[in-house]
């Protein structure tokens, strides 16, 4: 099944081709979640004359990007241990960062284009897995073109991940990996044109955690030790918050709760109705995690509690309530646009398109002070 690209997706593709015909410098595309980055990636990989490597940091994104490309009736390799596939000889390869970085010798063949999904995750550290891959591919092909895609081009602790915006704005500095932001689509465009539903924040009569005493680290994040200590001092608050969430969730189909830490997530999970909730974290075994997520997607569970593991490559069309039990750590509420997807007309993307979510998703933020 081939897809018909939306106008803005074609604009992003055209902007990329135009840039790389004129400039060798790394380029960045900014598209909000739900805009269909995987289809832009598929179109670029299809049009590329040379070999293409598409990187993502989680297996879900690797599989999603691969499936969109194959929907054109084309074949591509997958190199990701999490998907139990390690093929790297094809013209187009979709790989996980971890698997590729550990097997660089299998990527000695020249690639003309490297596409990095969720590229805001690329570290400045020369020894990072991303940088190792980039440097290895550039040794084989010094003319390698690098394209990054993200919905969040600003990183706390660092700032903008690019230097120049095509509207004439200078944002980053000369140390930015991506020199040019060649295309950006505002979230408001998606909402205005009916591609996303407007998120609605609930002002529920609940008490909130006070995180005002917490200090961020150099990377803009909070220490898990500090978070746990603060939450223990406010342990009477969690039951009140959960009781309000459960009351409101009676008319909701799916509820996602983002906890601050694993310890906090266990506390939250223990307060939810028995048999209706699941908890997934980095400590959850892969097989168990996949089974719990599938049960939630099939609406066998109403609540899904997680700790920063379901913010990328995750899609559950029925979710209509999100509760964020963590302090503000980004320029906009985390995951807010991930449940705002909506299709006013025929679905463009059957797999991840949450066209079933016809109501505006509700958001509750239970952390204050940051």
mmCIF file of C-alpha atoms in Angstrom:
data_model
loop_
_atom_site.group_PDB
_atom_site.id
_atom_site.type_symbol
_atom_site.label_atom_id
_atom_site.label_comp_id
_atom_site.label_asym_id
_atom_site.label_seq_id
_atom_site.Cartn_x
_atom_site.Cartn_y
_atom_site.Cartn_z
ATOM 1 C CA UNK A 1 0.000 0.000 0.000
ATOM 2 C CA UNK A 2 1.617 3.247 -1.164
ATOM 3 C CA UNK A 3 0.874 6.561 0.507
ATOM 4 C CA UNK A 4 0.008 9.941 -0.951
ATOM 5 C CA UNK A 5 2.148 12.522 0.783
ATOM 6 C CA UNK A 6 0.520 15.565 2.293
ATOM 7 C CA UNK A 7 1.636 18.959 0.941
ATOM 8 C CA UNK A 8 3.922 19.730 3.877
ATOM 9 C CA UNK A 9 5.584 16.317 3.590
ATOM 10 C CA UNK A 10 6.366 16.998 -0.057
ATOM 11 C CA UNK A 11 7.724 20.409 0.928
ATOM 12 C CA UNK A 12 10.058 18.763 3.445
ATOM 13 C CA UNK A 13 11.271 16.284 0.823
ATOM 14 C CA UNK A 14 11.821 19.006 -1.779
ATOM 15 C CA UNK A 15 13.657 21.200 0.744
ATOM 16 C CA UNK A 16 16.008 18.320 1.530
ATOM 17 C CA UNK A 17 16.800 17.557 -2.096
ATOM 18 C CA UNK A 18 17.368 21.236 -2.864
ATOM 19 C CA UNK A 19 19.674 21.691 0.121
ATOM 20 C CA UNK A 20 21.880 18.676 -0.540
ATOM 21 C CA UNK A 21 22.226 19.557 -4.215
ATOM 22 C CA UNK A 22 23.750 22.878 -3.164
ATOM 23 C CA UNK A 23 25.372 22.197 0.222
ATOM 24 C CA UNK A 24 27.171 19.273 1.886
ATOM 25 C CA UNK A 25 26.510 20.482 5.437
ATOM 26 C CA UNK A 26 24.211 18.462 7.753
ATOM 27 C CA UNK A 27 20.585 19.555 7.612
ATOM 28 C CA UNK A 28 17.620 19.353 9.970
ATOM 29 C CA UNK A 29 13.871 18.969 9.461
ATOM 30 C CA UNK A 30 11.501 19.821 12.320
ATOM 31 C CA UNK A 31 8.107 18.125 12.175
ATOM 32 C CA UNK A 32 5.697 17.803 15.115
ATOM 33 C CA UNK A 33 4.746 14.358 16.337
ATOM 34 C CA UNK A 34 1.959 13.007 14.160
ATOM 35 C CA UNK A 35 3.186 14.824 11.049
ATOM 36 C CA UNK A 36 4.406 11.589 9.491
ATOM 37 C CA UNK A 37 8.196 11.761 9.652
ATOM 38 C CA UNK A 38 8.374 8.097 8.650
ATOM 39 C CA UNK A 39 6.716 8.883 5.319
ATOM 40 C CA UNK A 40 9.145 11.725 4.644
ATOM 41 C CA UNK A 41 11.995 9.334 5.415
ATOM 42 C CA UNK A 42 10.525 6.689 3.104
ATOM 43 C CA UNK A 43 10.171 9.142 0.225
ATOM 44 C CA UNK A 44 13.734 10.408 0.608
ATOM 45 C CA UNK A 45 15.131 6.875 0.795
ATOM 46 C CA UNK A 46 13.136 5.960 -2.310
ATOM 47 C CA UNK A 47 14.459 8.916 -4.298
ATOM 48 C CA UNK A 48 18.091 8.626 -3.185
ATOM 49 C CA UNK A 49 20.511 7.472 -5.872
ATOM 50 C CA UNK A 50 23.064 5.955 -3.506
ATOM 51 C CA UNK A 51 22.801 3.790 -0.415
ATOM 52 C CA UNK A 52 20.828 5.056 2.569
ATOM 53 C CA UNK A 53 21.139 4.252 6.273
ATOM 54 C CA UNK A 54 18.223 5.261 8.510
ATOM 55 C CA UNK A 55 18.926 5.256 12.243
ATOM 56 C CA UNK A 56 16.537 5.236 15.198
ATOM 57 C CA UNK A 57 17.189 4.634 18.872
ATOM 58 C CA UNK A 58 14.319 2.226 19.606
ATOM 59 C CA UNK A 59 13.179 -0.889 17.765
ATOM 60 C CA UNK A 60 9.619 0.435 17.424
ATOM 61 C CA UNK A 61 10.806 3.349 15.292
ATOM 62 C CA UNK A 62 13.092 1.123 13.238
ATOM 63 C CA UNK A 63 10.163 -1.174 12.435
ATOM 64 C CA UNK A 64 7.806 1.729 11.760
ATOM 65 C CA UNK A 65 10.173 3.502 9.375
ATOM 66 C CA UNK A 66 10.941 0.218 7.609
ATOM 67 C CA UNK A 67 7.252 -0.617 7.137
ATOM 68 C CA UNK A 68 6.497 2.742 5.506
ATOM 69 C CA UNK A 69 9.324 2.293 3.029
ATOM 70 C CA UNK A 70 8.243 -1.259 2.193
ATOM 71 C CA UNK A 71 4.688 -0.003 1.663
ATOM 72 C CA UNK A 72 5.956 1.360 -1.663
ATOM 73 C CA UNK A 73 6.589 -2.210 -2.748
ATOM 74 C CA UNK A 74 10.314 -1.808 -2.173
ATOM 75 C CA UNK A 75 12.695 -3.956 -0.160
ATOM 76 C CA UNK A 76 15.021 -2.815 2.603
ATOM 77 C CA UNK A 77 17.209 -4.397 5.256
ATOM 78 C CA UNK A 78 16.766 -4.189 9.014
ATOM 79 C CA UNK A 79 19.780 -4.161 11.311
ATOM 80 C CA UNK A 80 18.444 -4.248 14.862
ATOM 81 C CA UNK A 81 19.077 -6.883 17.513
ATOM 82 C CA UNK A 82 15.771 -6.036 19.174
ATOM 83 C CA UNK A 83 13.949 -7.075 15.992
ATOM 84 C CA UNK A 84 16.140 -10.164 15.614
ATOM 85 C CA UNK A 85 17.324 -9.069 12.174
ATOM 86 C CA UNK A 86 20.840 -8.088 11.143
ATOM 87 C CA UNK A 87 21.040 -7.486 7.406
ATOM 88 C CA UNK A 88 23.172 -4.660 6.064
ATOM 89 C CA UNK A 89 23.867 -5.302 2.381
ATOM 90 C CA UNK A 90 20.801 -3.639 0.854
ATOM 91 C CA UNK A 91 20.544 -0.261 -0.844
ATOM 92 C CA UNK A 92 18.454 0.968 2.092
ATOM 93 C CA UNK A 93 19.103 -0.169 5.658
ATOM 94 C CA UNK A 94 16.992 0.668 8.712
ATOM 95 C CA UNK A 95 19.019 0.164 11.860
ATOM 96 C CA UNK A 96 19.057 0.752 15.577
ATOM 97 C CA UNK A 97 21.850 2.988 16.792
ATOM 98 C CA UNK A 98 23.050 0.455 19.335
ATOM 99 C CA UNK A 99 23.249 -2.472 16.903
ATOM 100 C CA UNK A 100 24.940 -0.508 14.124
ATOM 101 C CA UNK A 101 27.495 1.060 16.476
ATOM 102 C CA UNK A 102 28.487 -2.380 17.750
ATOM 103 C CA UNK A 103 28.963 -3.741 14.225
ATOM 104 C CA UNK A 104 30.616 -0.935 12.275
ATOM 105 C CA UNK A 105 32.719 -3.367 10.265
ATOM 106 C CA UNK A 106 29.520 -4.496 8.537
ATOM 107 C CA UNK A 107 28.944 -0.949 7.294
ATOM 108 C CA UNK A 108 32.159 -0.427 5.342
ATOM 109 C CA UNK A 109 30.280 -0.026 2.067
ATOM 110 C CA UNK A 110 29.766 3.583 0.997
ATOM 111 C CA UNK A 111 26.487 5.251 1.984
ATOM 112 C CA UNK A 112 25.442 8.493 0.319
ATOM 113 C CA UNK A 113 22.810 9.523 2.873
ATOM 114 C CA UNK A 114 22.486 9.034 6.626
ATOM 115 C CA UNK A 115 19.073 9.854 8.103
ATOM 116 C CA UNK A 116 18.739 10.083 11.882
ATOM 117 C CA UNK A 117 15.245 9.966 13.359
ATOM 118 C CA UNK A 118 14.821 11.726 16.724
ATOM 119 C CA UNK A 119 18.163 13.383 16.038
ATOM 120 C CA UNK A 120 17.988 15.601 19.135
ATOM 121 C CA UNK A 121 19.374 12.549 20.943
ATOM 122 C CA UNK A 122 22.765 12.863 19.230
ATOM 123 C CA UNK A 123 25.404 13.680 21.822
ATOM 124 C CA UNK A 124 28.283 16.091 21.327
ATOM 125 C CA UNK A 125 30.596 13.451 22.772
ATOM 126 C CA UNK A 126 32.896 12.114 20.047
ATOM 127 C CA UNK A 127 32.725 8.679 21.662
ATOM 128 C CA UNK A 128 28.929 8.466 21.545
ATOM 129 C CA UNK A 129 27.412 5.739 19.395
ATOM 130 C CA UNK A 130 25.888 8.279 17.022
ATOM 131 C CA UNK A 131 29.213 10.037 16.506
ATOM 132 C CA UNK A 132 31.042 6.742 16.023
ATOM 133 C CA UNK A 133 28.637 5.814 13.224
ATOM 134 C CA UNK A 134 28.876 9.213 11.548
ATOM 135 C CA UNK A 135 32.674 9.220 11.665
ATOM 136 C CA UNK A 136 32.861 5.650 10.337
ATOM 137 C CA UNK A 137 30.587 6.380 7.371
ATOM 138 C CA UNK A 138 32.455 9.596 6.567
ATOM 139 C CA UNK A 139 35.725 7.667 6.316
ATOM 140 C CA UNK A 140 34.226 5.598 3.516
ATOM 141 C CA UNK A 141 32.437 8.529 1.904
ATOM 142 C CA UNK A 142 33.653 12.031 2.858
ATOM 143 C CA UNK A 143 30.712 13.428 0.862
ATOM 144 C CA UNK A 144 28.156 11.681 3.079
ATOM 145 C CA UNK A 145 24.986 13.733 3.509
ATOM 146 C CA UNK A 146 23.515 13.830 7.029
ATOM 147 C CA UNK A 147 19.837 14.593 7.627
ATOM 148 C CA UNK A 148 18.200 14.766 11.036
ATOM 149 C CA UNK A 149 14.508 14.757 11.875
ATOM 150 C CA UNK A 150 12.991 15.769 15.195
ATOM 151 C CA UNK A 151 9.979 17.379 16.814
ATOM 152 C CA UNK A 152 12.108 18.959 19.551
ATOM 153 C CA UNK A 153 15.106 20.907 18.210
ATOM 154 C CA UNK A 154 15.841 22.500 21.589
ATOM 155 C CA UNK A 155 17.738 20.564 24.278
ATOM 156 C CA UNK A 156 17.884 21.624 27.904
ATOM 157 C CA UNK A 157 21.461 22.012 29.002
ATOM 158 C CA UNK A 158 22.585 22.696 25.443
ATOM 159 C CA UNK A 159 20.104 24.821 23.517
ATOM 160 C CA UNK A 160 19.254 24.661 19.825
ATOM 161 C CA UNK A 161 20.723 21.724 17.927
ATOM 162 C CA UNK A 162 21.169 23.729 14.714
ATOM 163 C CA UNK A 163 22.845 27.015 13.850
ATOM 164 C CA UNK A 164 20.820 28.662 11.092
ATOM 165 C CA UNK A 165 17.084 28.664 10.403
ATOM 166 C CA UNK A 166 15.890 29.058 6.839
ATOM 167 C CA UNK A 167 13.791 32.053 7.938
ATOM 168 C CA UNK A 168 17.033 33.938 8.534
ATOM 169 C CA UNK A 169 17.321 33.339 12.285
ATOM 170 C CA UNK A 170 20.596 32.385 13.968
ATOM 171 C CA UNK A 171 19.983 30.143 16.967
ATOM 172 C CA UNK A 172 22.853 27.773 17.727
ATOM 173 C CA UNK A 173 26.580 28.263 17.387
ATOM 174 C CA UNK A 174 29.355 26.857 15.257
ATOM 175 C CA UNK A 175 29.505 23.758 17.438
ATOM 176 C CA UNK A 176 26.037 22.622 16.381
ATOM 177 C CA UNK A 177 26.116 19.334 14.466
ATOM 178 C CA UNK A 178 23.357 20.507 12.144
ATOM 179 C CA UNK A 179 24.191 23.744 10.427
ATOM 180 C CA UNK A 180 20.835 24.411 8.781
ATOM 181 C CA UNK A 181 17.216 23.886 9.714
ATOM 182 C CA UNK A 182 15.839 23.595 6.197
ATOM 183 C CA UNK A 183 12.167 22.991 7.001
ATOM 184 C CA UNK A 184 9.923 23.396 10.040
ATOM 185 C CA UNK A 185 6.208 22.807 10.454
ATOM 186 C CA UNK A 186 4.502 24.423 13.456
ATOM 187 C CA UNK A 187 2.211 22.341 15.642
ATOM 188 C CA UNK A 188 -0.502 24.978 15.206
ATOM 189 C CA UNK A 189 -0.569 24.242 11.455
ATOM 190 C CA UNK A 190 -1.392 20.609 12.144
ATOM 191 C CA UNK A 191 -4.198 21.576 14.506
ATOM 192 C CA UNK A 192 -5.580 24.333 12.267
ATOM 193 C CA UNK A 193 -5.783 22.026 9.246
ATOM 194 C CA UNK A 194 -7.401 19.162 11.139
ATOM 195 C CA UNK A 195 -4.446 16.784 11.216
ATOM 196 C CA UNK A 196 -4.254 16.977 15.031
ATOM 197 C CA UNK A 197 -6.878 17.581 17.681
ATOM 198 C CA UNK A 198 -6.199 20.459 20.079
ATOM 199 C CA UNK A 199 -5.027 19.121 23.446
ATOM 200 C CA UNK A 200 -7.076 20.192 26.438
ATOM 201 C CA UNK A 201 -5.449 20.720 29.818
ATOM 202 C CA UNK A 202 -7.617 19.852 32.808
ATOM 203 C CA UNK A 203 -7.631 22.111 35.848
ATOM 204 C CA UNK A 204 -8.681 19.378 38.212
ATOM 205 C CA UNK A 205 -9.184 20.192 41.916
ATOM 206 C CA UNK A 206 -6.189 18.152 43.009
ATOM 207 C CA UNK A 207 -3.137 18.781 45.107
ATOM 208 C CA UNK A 208 0.178 18.881 43.298
ATOM 209 C CA UNK A 209 3.720 17.827 43.973
ATOM 210 C CA UNK A 210 6.065 20.688 44.755
ATOM 211 C CA UNK A 211 9.336 20.270 42.874
ATOM 212 C CA UNK A 212 10.509 23.849 43.379
ATOM 213 C CA UNK A 213 13.488 22.788 45.505
ATOM 214 C CA UNK A 214 14.947 20.522 42.839
ATOM 215 C CA UNK A 215 17.992 21.616 40.867
ATOM 216 C CA UNK A 216 18.669 20.437 37.333
ATOM 217 C CA UNK A 217 21.929 18.834 36.306
ATOM 218 C CA UNK A 218 24.089 20.069 33.430
ATOM 219 C CA UNK A 219 21.980 18.095 30.945
ATOM 220 C CA UNK A 220 18.798 19.839 32.091
ATOM 221 C CA UNK A 221 17.411 16.744 33.834
ATOM 222 C CA UNK A 222 16.769 16.008 37.485
ATOM 223 C CA UNK A 223 18.612 13.454 39.576
ATOM 224 C CA UNK A 224 16.567 10.308 40.234
ATOM 225 C CA UNK A 225 17.897 10.281 43.796
ATOM 226 C CA UNK A 226 16.678 13.846 44.349
ATOM 227 C CA UNK A 227 13.309 13.057 42.801
ATOM 228 C CA UNK A 228 12.791 9.996 44.983
ATOM 229 C CA UNK A 229 13.758 11.927 48.113
ATOM 230 C CA UNK A 230 11.343 14.738 47.276
ATOM 231 C CA UNK A 231 8.501 12.346 46.464
ATOM 232 C CA UNK A 232 8.976 10.433 49.723
ATOM 233 C CA UNK A 233 8.612 13.676 51.636
ATOM 234 C CA UNK A 234 5.315 14.247 49.805
ATOM 235 C CA UNK A 235 4.045 10.655 49.947
ATOM 236 C CA UNK A 236 0.592 11.659 51.183
ATOM 237 C CA UNK A 237 -0.080 13.532 47.966
ATOM 238 C CA UNK A 238 0.031 10.587 45.544
ATOM 239 C CA UNK A 239 -3.140 8.822 46.835
ATOM 240 C CA UNK A 240 -5.135 12.053 46.492
ATOM 241 C CA UNK A 241 -3.927 12.578 42.930
ATOM 242 C CA UNK A 242 -4.661 8.984 41.930
ATOM 243 C CA UNK A 243 -8.178 9.094 43.398
ATOM 244 C CA UNK A 244 -8.946 12.136 41.237
ATOM 245 C CA UNK A 245 -7.468 10.488 38.149
ATOM 246 C CA UNK A 246 -9.461 7.290 38.699
ATOM 247 C CA UNK A 247 -12.659 9.279 39.169
ATOM 248 C CA UNK A 248 -12.163 11.210 35.954
ATOM 249 C CA UNK A 249 -11.007 8.127 34.044
ATOM 250 C CA UNK A 250 -14.385 6.421 34.462
ATOM 251 C CA UNK A 251 -15.460 7.958 31.140
ATOM 252 C CA UNK A 252 -12.054 7.569 29.445
ATOM 253 C CA UNK A 253 -10.917 4.704 27.219
ATOM 254 C CA UNK A 254 -7.182 4.733 27.840
ATOM 255 C CA UNK A 255 -5.053 6.489 30.446
ATOM 256 C CA UNK A 256 -1.277 6.945 30.221
ATOM 257 C CA UNK A 257 0.572 8.031 33.355
ATOM 258 C CA UNK A 258 4.151 9.318 33.196
ATOM 259 C CA UNK A 259 5.842 8.857 36.571
ATOM 260 C CA UNK A 260 9.014 10.597 37.734
ATOM 261 C CA UNK A 261 11.035 7.512 38.713
ATOM 262 C CA UNK A 262 10.681 3.729 38.784
ATOM 263 C CA UNK A 263 10.055 3.831 42.531
ATOM 264 C CA UNK A 264 7.390 6.471 42.011
ATOM 265 C CA UNK A 265 5.819 4.425 39.208
ATOM 266 C CA UNK A 266 5.502 1.420 41.509
ATOM 267 C CA UNK A 267 3.710 3.573 44.071
ATOM 268 C CA UNK A 268 1.313 4.932 41.441
ATOM 269 C CA UNK A 269 0.663 1.489 39.981
ATOM 270 C CA UNK A 270 -0.142 0.087 43.416
ATOM 271 C CA UNK A 271 -2.854 2.698 43.938
ATOM 272 C CA UNK A 272 -4.679 2.041 40.656
ATOM 273 C CA UNK A 273 -7.627 -0.392 40.362
ATOM 274 C CA UNK A 274 -6.433 -3.999 40.528
ATOM 275 C CA UNK A 275 -6.441 -5.779 37.183
ATOM 276 C CA UNK A 276 -6.851 -2.547 35.194
ATOM 277 C CA UNK A 277 -3.286 -1.222 35.202
ATOM 278 C CA UNK A 278 0.194 -2.154 34.008
ATOM 279 C CA UNK A 279 3.641 -0.726 34.686
ATOM 280 C CA UNK A 280 6.474 -0.633 32.158
ATOM 281 C CA UNK A 281 9.946 0.766 32.726
ATOM 282 C CA UNK A 282 13.502 0.144 31.610
ATOM 283 C CA UNK A 283 13.560 -2.686 34.154
ATOM 284 C CA UNK A 284 10.654 -4.535 32.510
ATOM 285 C CA UNK A 285 11.852 -7.574 30.480
ATOM 286 C CA UNK A 286 11.282 -7.017 26.721
ATOM 287 C CA UNK A 287 8.819 -9.889 26.305
ATOM 288 C CA UNK A 288 6.749 -8.843 29.297
ATOM 289 C CA UNK A 289 6.844 -5.222 28.199
ATOM 290 C CA UNK A 290 5.558 -6.058 24.711
ATOM 291 C CA UNK A 291 2.742 -8.188 26.180
ATOM 292 C CA UNK A 292 1.630 -5.461 28.598
ATOM 293 C CA UNK A 293 1.680 -2.795 25.897
ATOM 294 C CA UNK A 294 -0.342 -5.007 23.556
ATOM 295 C CA UNK A 295 -2.908 -5.673 26.304
ATOM 296 C CA UNK A 296 -3.227 -1.924 26.812
ATOM 297 C CA UNK A 297 -3.628 -1.285 23.082
ATOM 298 C CA UNK A 298 -6.346 -3.956 22.942
ATOM 299 C CA UNK A 299 -8.067 -2.068 25.797
ATOM 300 C CA UNK A 300 -7.773 -5.024 28.144
ATOM 301 C CA UNK A 301 -6.155 -2.545 30.548
ATOM 302 C CA UNK A 302 -7.323 1.010 31.202
ATOM 303 C CA UNK A 303 -4.139 2.413 32.762
ATOM 304 C CA UNK A 304 -0.527 2.239 31.608
ATOM 305 C CA UNK A 305 2.115 3.656 33.952
ATOM 306 C CA UNK A 306 5.596 4.242 32.548
ATOM 307 C CA UNK A 307 8.856 6.015 33.238
ATOM 308 C CA UNK A 308 10.194 7.693 30.087
ATOM 309 C CA UNK A 309 9.957 4.567 27.921
ATOM 310 C CA UNK A 310 6.789 5.308 25.936
ATOM 311 C CA UNK A 311 7.636 8.759 24.629
ATOM 312 C CA UNK A 312 8.940 7.628 21.231
ATOM 313 C CA UNK A 313 7.689 5.132 18.679
ATOM 314 C CA UNK A 314 4.568 4.399 20.706
ATOM 315 C CA UNK A 315 1.031 4.666 19.404
ATOM 316 C CA UNK A 316 -2.262 3.765 21.043
ATOM 317 C CA UNK A 317 -5.169 5.405 19.180
ATOM 318 C CA UNK A 318 -7.661 5.022 22.026
ATOM 319 C CA UNK A 319 -5.709 7.031 24.615
ATOM 320 C CA UNK A 320 -7.749 10.047 25.701
ATOM 321 C CA UNK A 321 -6.235 10.983 29.060
ATOM 322 C CA UNK A 322 -2.595 11.622 29.919
ATOM 323 C CA UNK A 323 -1.352 12.362 33.425
ATOM 324 C CA UNK A 324 2.165 13.726 33.857
ATOM 325 C CA UNK A 325 3.464 13.150 37.376
ATOM 326 C CA UNK A 326 6.844 14.782 36.829
ATOM 327 C CA UNK A 327 8.361 18.261 36.998
ATOM 328 C CA UNK A 328 8.637 20.332 33.839
ATOM 329 C CA UNK A 329 11.912 19.428 32.143
ATOM 330 C CA UNK A 330 11.325 20.591 28.581
ATOM 331 C CA UNK A 331 10.116 23.710 26.837
ATOM 332 C CA UNK A 332 6.697 22.185 26.317
ATOM 333 C CA UNK A 333 4.880 19.450 28.296
ATOM 334 C CA UNK A 334 6.392 16.082 27.478
ATOM 335 C CA UNK A 335 4.351 13.888 25.157
ATOM 336 C CA UNK A 336 1.623 16.501 24.845
ATOM 337 C CA UNK A 337 1.461 16.243 21.074
ATOM 338 C CA UNK A 338 1.808 12.456 21.012
ATOM 339 C CA UNK A 339 -1.873 11.992 21.785
ATOM 340 C CA UNK A 340 -3.151 14.930 19.774
ATOM 341 C CA UNK A 341 -3.086 13.125 16.441
ATOM 342 C CA UNK A 342 -6.244 13.150 14.400
ATOM 343 C CA UNK A 343 -7.335 12.517 10.830
ATOM 344 C CA UNK A 344 -10.238 14.576 9.572
ATOM 345 C CA UNK A 345 -10.525 12.654 6.317
ATOM 346 C CA UNK A 346 -9.298 9.274 5.038
ATOM 347 C CA UNK A 347 -6.391 7.911 7.034
ATOM 348 C CA UNK A 348 -3.006 8.462 5.519
ATOM 349 C CA UNK A 349 -1.245 6.016 7.789
ATOM 350 C CA UNK A 350 -3.175 2.985 8.976
ATOM 351 C CA UNK A 351 -0.657 1.705 11.474
ATOM 352 C CA UNK A 352 0.226 4.682 13.671
ATOM 353 C CA UNK A 353 -2.576 7.087 12.768
ATOM 354 C CA UNK A 354 -4.872 7.510 15.778
ATOM 355 C CA UNK A 355 -7.907 8.461 13.746
ATOM 356 C CA UNK A 356 -9.994 6.616 16.326
ATOM 357 C CA UNK A 357 -9.318 9.358 18.838
ATOM 358 C CA UNK A 358 -12.070 11.782 17.887
ATOM 359 C CA UNK A 359 -12.041 13.702 21.161
ATOM 360 C CA UNK A 360 -9.371 16.123 22.266
ATOM 361 C CA UNK A 361 -7.056 14.243 24.616
ATOM 362 C CA UNK A 362 -7.097 15.525 28.188
ATOM 363 C CA UNK A 363 -3.886 16.298 30.041
ATOM 364 C CA UNK A 364 -3.280 16.502 33.773
ATOM 365 C CA UNK A 365 0.035 17.813 35.068
ATOM 366 C CA UNK A 366 0.553 16.977 38.732
ATOM 367 C CA UNK A 367 3.964 18.582 39.141
ATOM 368 C CA UNK A 368 4.492 22.243 39.913
ATOM 369 C CA UNK A 369 7.278 24.586 40.767
ATOM 370 C CA UNK A 370 9.645 24.055 37.825
#
